[in-house]
PDB file of C-alpha atoms in Angstrom:
ATOM      1  CA  MET M 243     148.058 192.746 258.098  1.00  0.00           C
ATOM      2  CA  ARG M 244     146.930 195.597 255.857  1.00  0.00           C
ATOM      3  CA  TRP M 245     143.201 195.981 254.960  1.00  0.00           C
ATOM      4  CA  GLU M 246     142.209 198.098 251.968  1.00  0.00           C
ATOM      5  CA  LYS M 247     138.732 199.695 252.497  1.00  0.00           C
ATOM      6  CA  GLN M 248     136.178 199.127 249.732  1.00  0.00           C
ATOM      7  CA  GLY M 249     133.232 201.079 251.138  1.00  0.00           C
ATOM      8  CA  LEU M 250     129.753 200.710 252.535  1.00  0.00           C
ATOM      9  CA  ILE M 251     127.805 197.714 251.242  1.00  0.00           C
ATOM     10  CA  TRP M 252     124.289 197.812 252.542  1.00  0.00           C
ATOM     11  CA  GLY M 253     121.987 199.476 255.104  1.00  0.00           C
ATOM     12  CA  PRO M 254     118.146 199.542 255.526  1.00  0.00           C
ATOM     13  CA  ASP M 255     116.325 202.163 253.447  1.00  0.00           C
ATOM     14  CA  GLY M 256     113.747 202.641 256.200  1.00  0.00           C
ATOM     15  CA  SER M 257     110.834 201.285 254.177  1.00  0.00           C
ATOM     16  CA  SER M 258     110.392 198.199 256.437  1.00  0.00           C
ATOM     17  CA  SER M 259     108.804 198.657 259.927  1.00  0.00           C
ATOM     18  CA  TRP M 260     111.270 196.143 261.456  1.00  0.00           C
ATOM     19  CA  ALA M 261     114.361 197.599 259.591  1.00  0.00           C
ATOM     20  CA  ARG M 262     114.303 201.424 259.855  1.00  0.00           C
ATOM     21  CA  SER M 263     118.016 201.670 260.500  1.00  0.00           C
ATOM     22  CA  HIS M 264     121.315 199.892 261.222  1.00  0.00           C
ATOM     23  CA  ALA M 265     122.667 196.647 259.936  1.00  0.00           C
ATOM     24  CA  MET M 266     124.671 195.500 263.116  1.00  0.00           C
ATOM     25  CA  VAL M 267     127.052 192.726 263.719  1.00  0.00           C
ATOM     26  CA  PRO M 268     127.626 191.401 260.229  1.00  0.00           C
ATOM     27  CA  THR M 269     127.688 187.602 260.448  1.00  0.00           C
ATOM     28  CA  PRO M 270     128.670 185.858 257.154  1.00  0.00           C
ATOM     29  CA  ILE M 271     128.374 182.291 255.999  1.00  0.00           C
ATOM     30  CA  VAL M 272     128.884 180.914 252.520  1.00  0.00           C
ATOM     31  CA  LEU M 273     125.692 179.022 251.728  1.00  0.00           C
ATOM     32  CA  ARG M 274     126.032 178.356 248.050  1.00  0.00           C
ATOM     33  CA  ASP M 275     128.605 178.668 245.220  1.00  0.00           C
ATOM     34  CA  GLY M 276     129.306 182.266 244.292  1.00  0.00           C
ATOM     35  CA  GLU M 277     127.230 183.815 247.147  1.00  0.00           C
ATOM     36  CA  VAL M 278     127.820 184.649 250.713  1.00  0.00           C
ATOM     37  CA  ARG M 279     125.048 185.544 253.048  1.00  0.00           C
ATOM     38  CA  VAL M 280     125.548 188.056 255.783  1.00  0.00           C
ATOM     39  CA  TYR M 281     123.107 188.057 258.772  1.00  0.00           C
ATOM     40  CA  VAL M 282     122.656 191.427 260.432  1.00  0.00           C
ATOM     41  CA  GLY M 283     120.650 193.016 263.091  1.00  0.00           C
ATOM     42  CA  ALA M 284     118.352 195.803 261.941  1.00  0.00           C
ATOM     43  CA  ARG M 285     116.444 198.238 264.274  1.00  0.00           C
ATOM     44  CA  ASP M 286     112.854 199.355 264.181  1.00  0.00           C
ATOM     45  CA  GLU M 287     111.725 202.910 265.155  1.00  0.00           C
ATOM     46  CA  ASP M 288     112.087 202.093 268.836  1.00  0.00           C
ATOM     47  CA  GLY M 289     115.581 200.845 268.352  1.00  0.00           C
ATOM     48  CA  VAL M 290     114.706 197.090 268.889  1.00  0.00           C
ATOM     49  CA  GLY M 291     116.751 194.771 266.788  1.00  0.00           C
ATOM     50  CA  ARG M 292     115.716 191.811 264.700  1.00  0.00           C
ATOM     51  CA  VAL M 293     117.799 189.433 262.544  1.00  0.00           C
ATOM     52  CA  GLY M 294     117.586 189.542 258.748  1.00  0.00           C
ATOM     53  CA  TYR M 295     120.110 188.911 255.985  1.00  0.00           C
ATOM     54  CA  VAL M 296     121.652 190.186 252.761  1.00  0.00           C
ATOM     55  CA  ASP M 297     123.007 187.914 250.057  1.00  0.00           C
ATOM     56  CA  LEU M 298     126.100 189.099 248.241  1.00  0.00           C
ATOM     57  CA  ASP M 299     127.998 188.109 245.145  1.00  0.00           C
ATOM     58  CA  ALA M 300     131.121 186.423 246.629  1.00  0.00           C
ATOM     59  CA  ARG M 301     133.170 187.602 243.522  1.00  0.00           C
ATOM     60  CA  ASP M 302     132.110 191.277 244.190  1.00  0.00           C
ATOM     61  CA  PRO M 303     130.685 191.610 247.720  1.00  0.00           C
ATOM     62  CA  SER M 304     129.622 195.159 246.901  1.00  0.00           C
ATOM     63  CA  ARG M 305     126.915 193.704 244.719  1.00  0.00           C
ATOM     64  CA  VAL M 306     123.761 192.971 246.645  1.00  0.00           C
ATOM     65  CA  LEU M 307     121.737 189.978 245.289  1.00  0.00           C
ATOM     66  CA  ARG M 308     118.771 190.086 247.585  1.00  0.00           C
ATOM     67  CA  ALA M 309     117.802 191.235 251.099  1.00  0.00           C
ATOM     68  CA  ALA M 310     115.383 189.537 253.557  1.00  0.00           C
ATOM     69  CA  ASP M 311     111.846 191.199 253.409  1.00  0.00           C
ATOM     70  CA  ARG M 312     111.155 189.875 256.987  1.00  0.00           C
ATOM     71  CA  PRO M 313     113.100 188.819 260.004  1.00  0.00           C
ATOM     72  CA  VAL M 314     114.580 185.364 260.032  1.00  0.00           C
ATOM     73  CA  LEU M 315     114.621 185.624 263.788  1.00  0.00           C
ATOM     74  CA  ASP M 316     112.206 187.878 265.773  1.00  0.00           C
ATOM     75  CA  ILE M 317     112.222 189.126 269.379  1.00  0.00           C
ATOM     76  CA  GLY M 318     111.195 186.790 272.179  1.00  0.00           C
ATOM     77  CA  GLU M 319     107.969 186.570 274.112  1.00  0.00           C
ATOM     78  CA  PRO M 320     107.373 189.238 276.700  1.00  0.00           C
ATOM     79  CA  GLY M 321     109.446 188.427 279.981  1.00  0.00           C
ATOM     80  CA  THR M 322     111.994 186.381 278.125  1.00  0.00           C
ATOM     81  CA  PHE M 323     115.703 187.155 277.971  1.00  0.00           C
ATOM     82  CA  ASP M 324     115.456 188.504 274.379  1.00  0.00           C
ATOM     83  CA  ASP M 325     112.125 190.416 274.510  1.00  0.00           C
ATOM     84  CA  ASN M 326     113.793 193.777 273.590  1.00  0.00           C
ATOM     85  CA  GLY M 327     116.029 192.814 270.859  1.00  0.00           C
ATOM     86  CA  VAL M 328     117.943 190.102 268.934  1.00  0.00           C
ATOM     87  CA  LEU M 329     121.344 190.366 267.146  1.00  0.00           C
ATOM     88  CA  PRO M 330     123.274 187.603 265.318  1.00  0.00           C
ATOM     89  CA  SER M 331     126.679 186.576 266.553  1.00  0.00           C
ATOM     90  CA  VAL M 332     127.798 183.463 264.666  1.00  0.00           C
ATOM     91  CA  VAL M 333     126.223 180.719 262.459  1.00  0.00           C
ATOM     92  CA  VAL M 334     127.745 177.285 262.733  1.00  0.00           C
ATOM     93  CA  PRO M 335     126.892 174.480 260.194  1.00  0.00           C
ATOM     94  CA  ASP M 336     126.211 171.136 261.699  1.00  0.00           C
ATOM     95  CA  GLY M 337     125.256 168.540 259.036  1.00  0.00           C
ATOM     96  CA  ASP M 338     122.108 169.837 257.387  1.00  0.00           C
ATOM     97  CA  ARG M 339     121.318 172.336 260.060  1.00  0.00           C
ATOM     98  CA  LEU M 340     122.604 175.771 260.788  1.00  0.00           C
ATOM     99  CA  TYR M 341     123.157 176.844 264.458  1.00  0.00           C
ATOM    100  CA  MET M 342     122.736 180.548 265.088  1.00  0.00           C
ATOM    101  CA  TYR M 343     124.124 181.829 268.426  1.00  0.00           C
ATOM    102  CA  TYR M 344     122.586 185.264 269.041  1.00  0.00           C
ATOM    103  CA  ASN M 345     122.383 188.162 271.542  1.00  0.00           C
ATOM    104  CA  GLY M 346     119.219 188.666 273.421  1.00  0.00           C
ATOM    105  CA  PHE M 347     118.459 192.014 275.076  1.00  0.00           C
ATOM    106  CA  GLN M 348     116.148 192.706 277.945  1.00  0.00           C
ATOM    107  CA  LEU M 349     115.567 196.068 279.547  1.00  0.00           C
ATOM    108  CA  GLY M 350     116.241 196.643 283.325  1.00  0.00           C
ATOM    109  CA  VAL M 351     115.057 198.981 285.985  1.00  0.00           C
ATOM    110  CA  LYS M 352     118.075 199.383 288.242  1.00  0.00           C
ATOM    111  CA  ILE M 353     120.471 198.746 285.299  1.00  0.00           C
ATOM    112  CA  ARG M 354     120.004 199.704 281.708  1.00  0.00           C
ATOM    113  CA  TYR M 355     119.734 196.194 280.246  1.00  0.00           C
ATOM    114  CA  THR M 356     121.115 192.645 280.278  1.00  0.00           C
ATOM    115  CA  ILE M 357     122.513 190.666 277.275  1.00  0.00           C
ATOM    116  CA  PHE M 358     122.483 186.811 277.280  1.00  0.00           C
ATOM    117  CA  SER M 359     122.995 184.366 274.348  1.00  0.00           C
ATOM    118  CA  GLY M 360     120.428 182.291 272.732  1.00  0.00           C
ATOM    119  CA  LEU M 361     120.578 179.568 270.095  1.00  0.00           C
ATOM    120  CA  ALA M 362     118.281 179.127 267.166  1.00  0.00           C
ATOM    121  CA  VAL M 363     118.406 176.427 264.448  1.00  0.00           C
ATOM    122  CA  SER M 364     117.651 176.460 260.786  1.00  0.00           C
ATOM    123  CA  GLU M 365     116.548 173.396 258.803  1.00  0.00           C
ATOM    124  CA  ASP M 366     115.700 175.219 255.619  1.00  0.00           C
ATOM    125  CA  GLY M 367     119.170 176.518 254.476  1.00  0.00           C
ATOM    126  CA  GLY M 368     119.089 179.680 256.750  1.00  0.00           C
ATOM    127  CA  GLU M 369     115.762 181.116 255.566  1.00  0.00           C
ATOM    128  CA  THR M 370     114.245 180.769 259.013  1.00  0.00           C
ATOM    129  CA  PHE M 371     115.429 179.854 262.499  1.00  0.00           C
ATOM    130  CA  GLU M 372     113.576 178.384 265.482  1.00  0.00           C
ATOM    131  CA  ARG M 373     114.772 178.800 269.025  1.00  0.00           C
ATOM    132  CA  VAL M 374     115.909 175.620 270.771  1.00  0.00           C
ATOM    133  CA  SER M 375     114.557 177.173 273.981  1.00  0.00           C
ATOM    134  CA  ARG M 376     112.826 180.308 275.279  1.00  0.00           C
ATOM    135  CA  ALA M 377     115.671 180.518 277.740  1.00  0.00           C
ATOM    136  CA  ALA M 378     119.230 181.540 277.000  1.00  0.00           C
ATOM    137  CA  VAL M 379     121.973 178.870 276.563  1.00  0.00           C
ATOM    138  CA  LEU M 380     124.364 181.304 278.051  1.00  0.00           C
ATOM    139  CA  ASP M 381     122.122 182.484 280.842  1.00  0.00           C
ATOM    140  CA  ARG M 382     122.562 184.386 284.004  1.00  0.00           C
ATOM    141  CA  SER M 383     124.892 182.734 286.452  1.00  0.00           C
ATOM    142  CA  ASP M 384     126.427 183.519 289.879  1.00  0.00           C
ATOM    143  CA  ALA M 385     129.797 184.440 288.295  1.00  0.00           C
ATOM    144  CA  GLU M 386     128.395 186.217 285.201  1.00  0.00           C
ATOM    145  CA  THR M 387     125.218 187.930 286.293  1.00  0.00           C
ATOM    146  CA  THR M 388     124.539 190.586 283.610  1.00  0.00           C
ATOM    147  CA  PHE M 389     126.455 189.845 280.305  1.00  0.00           C
ATOM    148  CA  ARG M 390     127.164 186.619 278.629  1.00  0.00           C
ATOM    149  CA  SER M 391     126.965 187.844 275.124  1.00  0.00           C
ATOM    150  CA  ALA M 392     128.236 187.922 271.514  1.00  0.00           C
ATOM    151  CA  PRO M 393     129.716 184.485 271.377  1.00  0.00           C
ATOM    152  CA  PHE M 394     131.892 182.957 268.850  1.00  0.00           C
ATOM    153  CA  VAL M 395     131.393 179.151 268.708  1.00  0.00           C
ATOM    154  CA  MET M 396     133.476 176.565 266.839  1.00  0.00           C
ATOM    155  CA  LYS M 397     132.810 172.891 266.607  1.00  0.00           C
ATOM    156  CA  ASP M 398     136.135 171.055 267.103  1.00  0.00           C
ATOM    157  CA  GLY M 399     135.857 167.270 266.884  1.00  0.00           C
ATOM    158  CA  ASP M 400     133.558 166.000 269.731  1.00  0.00           C
ATOM    159  CA  ARG M 401     133.692 169.250 271.615  1.00  0.00           C
ATOM    160  CA  TRP M 402     132.135 172.686 271.053  1.00  0.00           C
ATOM    161  CA  ARG M 403     134.282 175.707 271.907  1.00  0.00           C
ATOM    162  CA  ILE M 404     133.191 179.193 272.759  1.00  0.00           C
ATOM    163  CA  TRP M 405     134.608 182.595 273.328  1.00  0.00           C
ATOM    164  CA  TYR M 406     132.331 185.324 274.504  1.00  0.00           C
ATOM    165  CA  PRO M 407     132.318 188.716 276.437  1.00  0.00           C
ATOM    166  CA  ALA M 408     131.175 188.295 280.054  1.00  0.00           C
ATOM    167  CA  GLY M 409     130.784 190.618 283.128  1.00  0.00           C
ATOM    168  CA  ASP M 410     128.553 192.218 285.587  1.00  0.00           C
ATOM    169  CA  GLY M 411     130.026 195.729 285.890  1.00  0.00           C
ATOM    170  CA  TRP M 412     129.244 199.146 284.667  1.00  0.00           C
ATOM    171  CA  VAL M 413     131.092 202.398 284.144  1.00  0.00           C
ATOM    172  CA  THR M 414     129.464 205.831 283.745  1.00  0.00           C
ATOM    173  CA  LEU M 415     130.837 207.795 280.799  1.00  0.00           C
ATOM    174  CA  ASP M 416     129.453 211.094 279.680  1.00  0.00           C
ATOM    175  CA  GLY M 417     126.393 210.447 281.896  1.00  0.00           C
ATOM    176  CA  LYS M 418     125.550 207.039 280.454  1.00  0.00           C
ATOM    177  CA  ASP M 419     126.161 203.662 282.034  1.00  0.00           C
ATOM    178  CA  VAL M 420     128.146 201.300 279.652  1.00  0.00           C
ATOM    179  CA  PRO M 421     129.111 197.641 280.270  1.00  0.00           C
ATOM    180  CA  VAL M 422     132.399 196.340 281.668  1.00  0.00           C
ATOM    181  CA  VAL M 423     133.123 192.982 279.864  1.00  0.00           C
ATOM    182  CA  ARG M 424     136.168 190.757 279.289  1.00  0.00           C
ATOM    183  CA  MET M 425     136.641 187.896 276.885  1.00  0.00           C
ATOM    184  CA  VAL M 426     136.295 184.406 278.359  1.00  0.00           C
ATOM    185  CA  TYR M 427     136.357 180.763 277.169  1.00  0.00           C
ATOM    186  CA  ALA M 428     134.465 177.648 277.790  1.00  0.00           C
ATOM    187  CA  GLU M 429     133.627 174.220 276.251  1.00  0.00           C
ATOM    188  CA  SER M 430     130.579 172.099 275.808  1.00  0.00           C
ATOM    189  CA  ALA M 431     129.768 168.538 274.676  1.00  0.00           C
ATOM    190  CA  ASP M 432     126.709 169.440 272.624  1.00  0.00           C
ATOM    191  CA  GLY M 433     126.850 173.107 271.834  1.00  0.00           C
ATOM    192  CA  VAL M 434     123.698 173.630 273.981  1.00  0.00           C
ATOM    193  CA  HIS M 435     124.779 173.165 277.585  1.00  0.00           C
ATOM    194  CA  TRP M 436     127.643 175.292 278.841  1.00  0.00           C
ATOM    195  CA  PRO M 437     129.354 175.883 282.176  1.00  0.00           C
ATOM    196  CA  ASP M 438     128.176 178.645 284.429  1.00  0.00           C
ATOM    197  CA  ALA M 439     131.351 180.713 283.834  1.00  0.00           C
ATOM    198  CA  GLY M 440     134.196 180.849 281.468  1.00  0.00           C
ATOM    199  CA  VAL M 441     137.994 181.321 282.071  1.00  0.00           C
ATOM    200  CA  THR M 442     139.642 184.568 281.083  1.00  0.00           C
ATOM    201  CA  ALA M 443     140.921 184.502 277.454  1.00  0.00           C
ATOM    202  CA  VAL M 444     141.646 188.088 276.601  1.00  0.00           C
ATOM    203  CA  ASP M 445     141.897 190.691 279.359  1.00  0.00           C
ATOM    204  CA  PHE M 446     142.132 194.501 279.495  1.00  0.00           C
ATOM    205  CA  LYS M 447     145.645 195.823 278.713  1.00  0.00           C
ATOM    206  CA  ASP M 448     145.225 198.953 280.839  1.00  0.00           C
ATOM    207  CA  ASP M 449     142.668 200.875 282.961  1.00  0.00           C
ATOM    208  CA  ASP M 450     141.420 202.804 280.103  1.00  0.00           C
ATOM    209  CA  GLU M 451     139.739 199.830 278.467  1.00  0.00           C
ATOM    210  CA  HIS M 452     136.340 198.667 279.681  1.00  0.00           C
ATOM    211  CA  GLY M 453     134.971 196.471 276.916  1.00  0.00           C
ATOM    212  CA  ILE M 454     136.423 193.562 274.787  1.00  0.00           C
ATOM    213  CA  GLY M 455     133.534 192.407 272.696  1.00  0.00           C
ATOM    214  CA  ARG M 456     132.211 190.312 269.740  1.00  0.00           C
ATOM    215  CA  PRO M 457     135.106 187.794 268.959  1.00  0.00           C
ATOM    216  CA  TRP M 458     135.727 186.155 265.705  1.00  0.00           C
ATOM    217  CA  VAL M 459     138.165 183.295 265.825  1.00  0.00           C
ATOM    218  CA  VAL M 460     140.010 181.849 262.711  1.00  0.00           C
ATOM    219  CA  ARG M 461     141.967 178.595 262.977  1.00  0.00           C
ATOM    220  CA  ASP M 462     144.778 177.766 260.606  1.00  0.00           C
ATOM    221  CA  ASP M 463     147.987 175.730 260.524  1.00  0.00           C
ATOM    222  CA  ASP M 464     149.677 178.258 262.826  1.00  0.00           C
ATOM    223  CA  GLY M 465     147.016 178.210 265.522  1.00  0.00           C
ATOM    224  CA  TYR M 466     144.181 180.568 266.314  1.00  0.00           C
ATOM    225  CA  LYS M 467     143.650 184.218 265.418  1.00  0.00           C
ATOM    226  CA  MET M 468     141.056 186.366 267.101  1.00  0.00           C
ATOM    227  CA  PHE M 469     139.512 189.697 265.953  1.00  0.00           C
ATOM    228  CA  TYR M 470     137.414 191.602 268.596  1.00  0.00           C
ATOM    229  CA  SER M 471     136.131 195.106 269.328  1.00  0.00           C
ATOM    230  CA  ILE M 472     137.685 197.428 271.985  1.00  0.00           C
ATOM    231  CA  ARG M 473     135.905 200.165 273.918  1.00  0.00           C
ATOM    232  CA  VAL M 474     137.886 202.664 276.159  1.00  0.00           C
ATOM    233  CA  ARG M 475     136.833 205.205 278.774  1.00  0.00           C
ATOM    234  CA  SER M 476     138.711 208.149 277.207  1.00  0.00           C
ATOM    235  CA  ARG M 477     136.744 207.815 273.982  1.00  0.00           C
ATOM    236  CA  PRO M 478     133.316 206.699 274.959  1.00  0.00           C
ATOM    237  CA  TYR M 479     131.738 206.871 271.537  1.00  0.00           C
ATOM    238  CA  ASP M 480     134.721 205.425 269.690  1.00  0.00           C
ATOM    239  CA  SER M 481     135.655 201.830 269.052  1.00  0.00           C
ATOM    240  CA  ARG M 482     138.536 199.993 267.286  1.00  0.00           C
ATOM    241  CA  LEU M 483     139.267 196.516 266.282  1.00  0.00           C
ATOM    242  CA  GLY M 484     141.775 194.423 268.266  1.00  0.00           C
ATOM    243  CA  TYR M 485     143.705 191.248 267.289  1.00  0.00           C
ATOM    244  CA  ALA M 486     145.282 188.416 269.204  1.00  0.00           C
ATOM    245  CA  GLU M 487     146.981 185.075 268.434  1.00  0.00           C
ATOM    246  CA  SER M 488     147.024 181.741 270.301  1.00  0.00           C
ATOM    247  CA  VAL M 489     148.608 178.335 269.791  1.00  0.00           C
ATOM    248  CA  ASP M 490     145.750 176.497 271.492  1.00  0.00           C
ATOM    249  CA  GLY M 491     142.815 178.891 271.706  1.00  0.00           C
ATOM    250  CA  LEU M 492     143.299 179.169 275.475  1.00  0.00           C
ATOM    251  CA  THR M 493     146.187 181.574 275.980  1.00  0.00           C
ATOM    252  CA  TRP M 494     146.171 184.592 273.810  1.00  0.00           C
ATOM    253  CA  THR M 495     148.767 187.310 273.001  1.00  0.00           C
ATOM    254  CA  ARG M 496     147.419 190.596 272.068  1.00  0.00           C
ATOM    255  CA  LYS M 497     148.824 192.152 268.912  1.00  0.00           C
ATOM    256  CA  ASP M 498     146.335 195.028 268.456  1.00  0.00           C
ATOM    257  CA  ASP M 499     148.826 197.100 266.471  1.00  0.00           C
ATOM    258  CA  GLU M 500     148.715 194.443 263.789  1.00  0.00           C
ATOM    259  CA  VAL M 501     144.970 194.613 263.117  1.00  0.00           C
ATOM    260  CA  GLY M 502     145.791 196.716 259.965  1.00  0.00           C
ATOM    261  CA  ILE M 503     142.537 198.912 259.830  1.00  0.00           C
ATOM    262  CA  ASP M 504     141.538 202.057 261.529  1.00  0.00           C
ATOM    263  CA  VAL M 505     138.875 204.829 261.248  1.00  0.00           C
ATOM    264  CA  SER M 506     138.681 207.040 258.210  1.00  0.00           C
ATOM    265  CA  SER M 507     139.127 210.774 258.003  1.00  0.00           C
ATOM    266  CA  GLU M 508     135.651 211.191 256.622  1.00  0.00           C
ATOM    267  CA  GLY M 509     132.510 209.133 255.734  1.00  0.00           C
ATOM    268  CA  TRP M 510     130.585 206.490 257.576  1.00  0.00           C
ATOM    269  CA  ASP M 511     133.371 205.064 259.769  1.00  0.00           C
ATOM    270  CA  THR M 512     135.280 208.156 261.212  1.00  0.00           C
ATOM    271  CA  ALA M 513     134.588 207.402 264.894  1.00  0.00           C
ATOM    272  CA  MET M 514     134.080 203.698 265.129  1.00  0.00           C
ATOM    273  CA  ILE M 515     135.220 200.423 263.475  1.00  0.00           C
ATOM    274  CA  ARG M 516     133.506 197.600 265.228  1.00  0.00           C
ATOM    275  CA  TYR M 517     132.285 193.927 264.861  1.00  0.00           C
ATOM    276  CA  GLY M 518     134.989 192.960 262.331  1.00  0.00           C
ATOM    277  CA  VAL M 519     134.678 189.562 260.679  1.00  0.00           C
ATOM    278  CA  PRO M 520     137.289 188.120 258.252  1.00  0.00           C
ATOM    279  CA  CYS M 521     135.844 185.874 255.586  1.00  0.00           C
ATOM    280  CA  ARG M 522     137.610 183.927 252.939  1.00  0.00           C
ATOM    281  CA  LEU M 523     135.981 184.318 249.446  1.00  0.00           C
ATOM    282  CA  GLY M 524     137.809 182.645 246.658  1.00  0.00           C
ATOM    283  CA  ASP M 525     141.451 183.636 246.516  1.00  0.00           C
ATOM    284  CA  ARG M 526     141.122 186.660 248.899  1.00  0.00           C
ATOM    285  CA  THR M 527     140.174 187.480 252.439  1.00  0.00           C
ATOM    286  CA  VAL M 528     137.518 190.202 252.990  1.00  0.00           C
ATOM    287  CA  LEU M 529     136.560 192.005 256.314  1.00  0.00           C
ATOM    288  CA  PHE M 530     133.063 192.781 256.908  1.00  0.00           C
ATOM    289  CA  TYR M 531     132.553 195.462 259.719  1.00  0.00           C
ATOM    290  CA  ASN M 532     130.358 198.167 261.091  1.00  0.00           C
ATOM    291  CA  GLY M 533     131.082 201.997 261.288  1.00  0.00           C
ATOM    292  CA  ASP M 534     129.918 204.848 263.307  1.00  0.00           C
ATOM    293  CA  ASN M 535     127.102 204.522 265.999  1.00  0.00           C
ATOM    294  CA  PHE M 536     127.270 200.735 265.934  1.00  0.00           C
ATOM    295  CA  GLY M 537     126.347 200.347 262.280  1.00  0.00           C
ATOM    296  CA  GLU M 538     123.640 202.975 261.846  1.00  0.00           C
ATOM    297  CA  SER M 539     124.536 203.445 258.144  1.00  0.00           C
ATOM    298  CA  GLY M 540     124.965 199.724 257.581  1.00  0.00           C
ATOM    299  CA  PHE M 541     128.016 197.409 257.124  1.00  0.00           C
ATOM    300  CA  GLY M 542     131.000 197.703 254.706  1.00  0.00           C
ATOM    301  CA  TRP M 543     134.011 195.713 253.744  1.00  0.00           C
ATOM    302  CA  ALA M 544     137.681 195.806 253.236  1.00  0.00           C
ATOM    303  CA  VAL M 545     140.169 193.505 251.345  1.00  0.00           C
ATOM    304  CA  LEU M 546     143.360 192.000 252.918  1.00  0.00           C
ATOM    305  CA  GLY M 547     146.276 193.402 250.977  1.00  0.00           C
ATOM    306  CA  GLU M 548     147.969 190.969 248.532  1.00  0.00           C
ATOM    307  CA  SER M 549     151.193 190.962 250.477  1.00  0.00           C
ATOM    308  CA  THR M 550     149.427 189.783 253.653  1.00  0.00           C
ATOM    309  CA  GLN M 551     147.037 187.199 252.262  1.00  0.00           C
TER     310      GLN M 551
END
């Protein structure tokens, strides 16, 4: 693969109280002909995330058609798993409804925070989402006590398949505790009720890695391809994209050197490339992704080179 960077697309201008900065975890879905909607998490002045969207011209994704003037999914009630922030992860069509799996943040006392995964459903074409429950669908379990987050979900016949980062460990880097999470896999009959733990799908390749996060899985005639984010101990404020392949979606071979994109020498993505999502638009494949400081400037895009389409 070889991705050709096209630049930054969109970030909040700071005029909305719920969207002062960031456009985190770009989550695209083609909702109508000629347009692609990208759900993102924007932060308020306290750093609390809410989910909004940006509609783009599918022929020219650098052209913004509209942006949400209010969140499509707000934070949860006080005391719930998502009372201190929500971020999108994937939107799955199911008939006339859209299922949004999302990350819910709650602050801790003896640990910094927890992240569990919720589910919200839209019946109005993605303009608003309602939670199926105030509790997480990937909630705390004995095996995964702190993080069951950033899932990618795929409906495959009569089963629902999920890949997500999970763990309960922390590592202190430059005086800050950061999560230790690996990629795991599980299945569900209805997309709502999931096992208490997943089986390892993508593990660390060495002792330097401490985080493998936010998967995006593509299925084609050759099998499955996964894009994910990698965090390492030696560069605590950096992040890169990784890539793996699988015949069945269960056993994965890491091919990170083939991901085809890296940080720039200047600009908005010099230290971090994270939350990459490939999306087929017409006759080309584009990659939406975040840059430095987890998308503080917004999200941008790249195009897969013609020789690797």
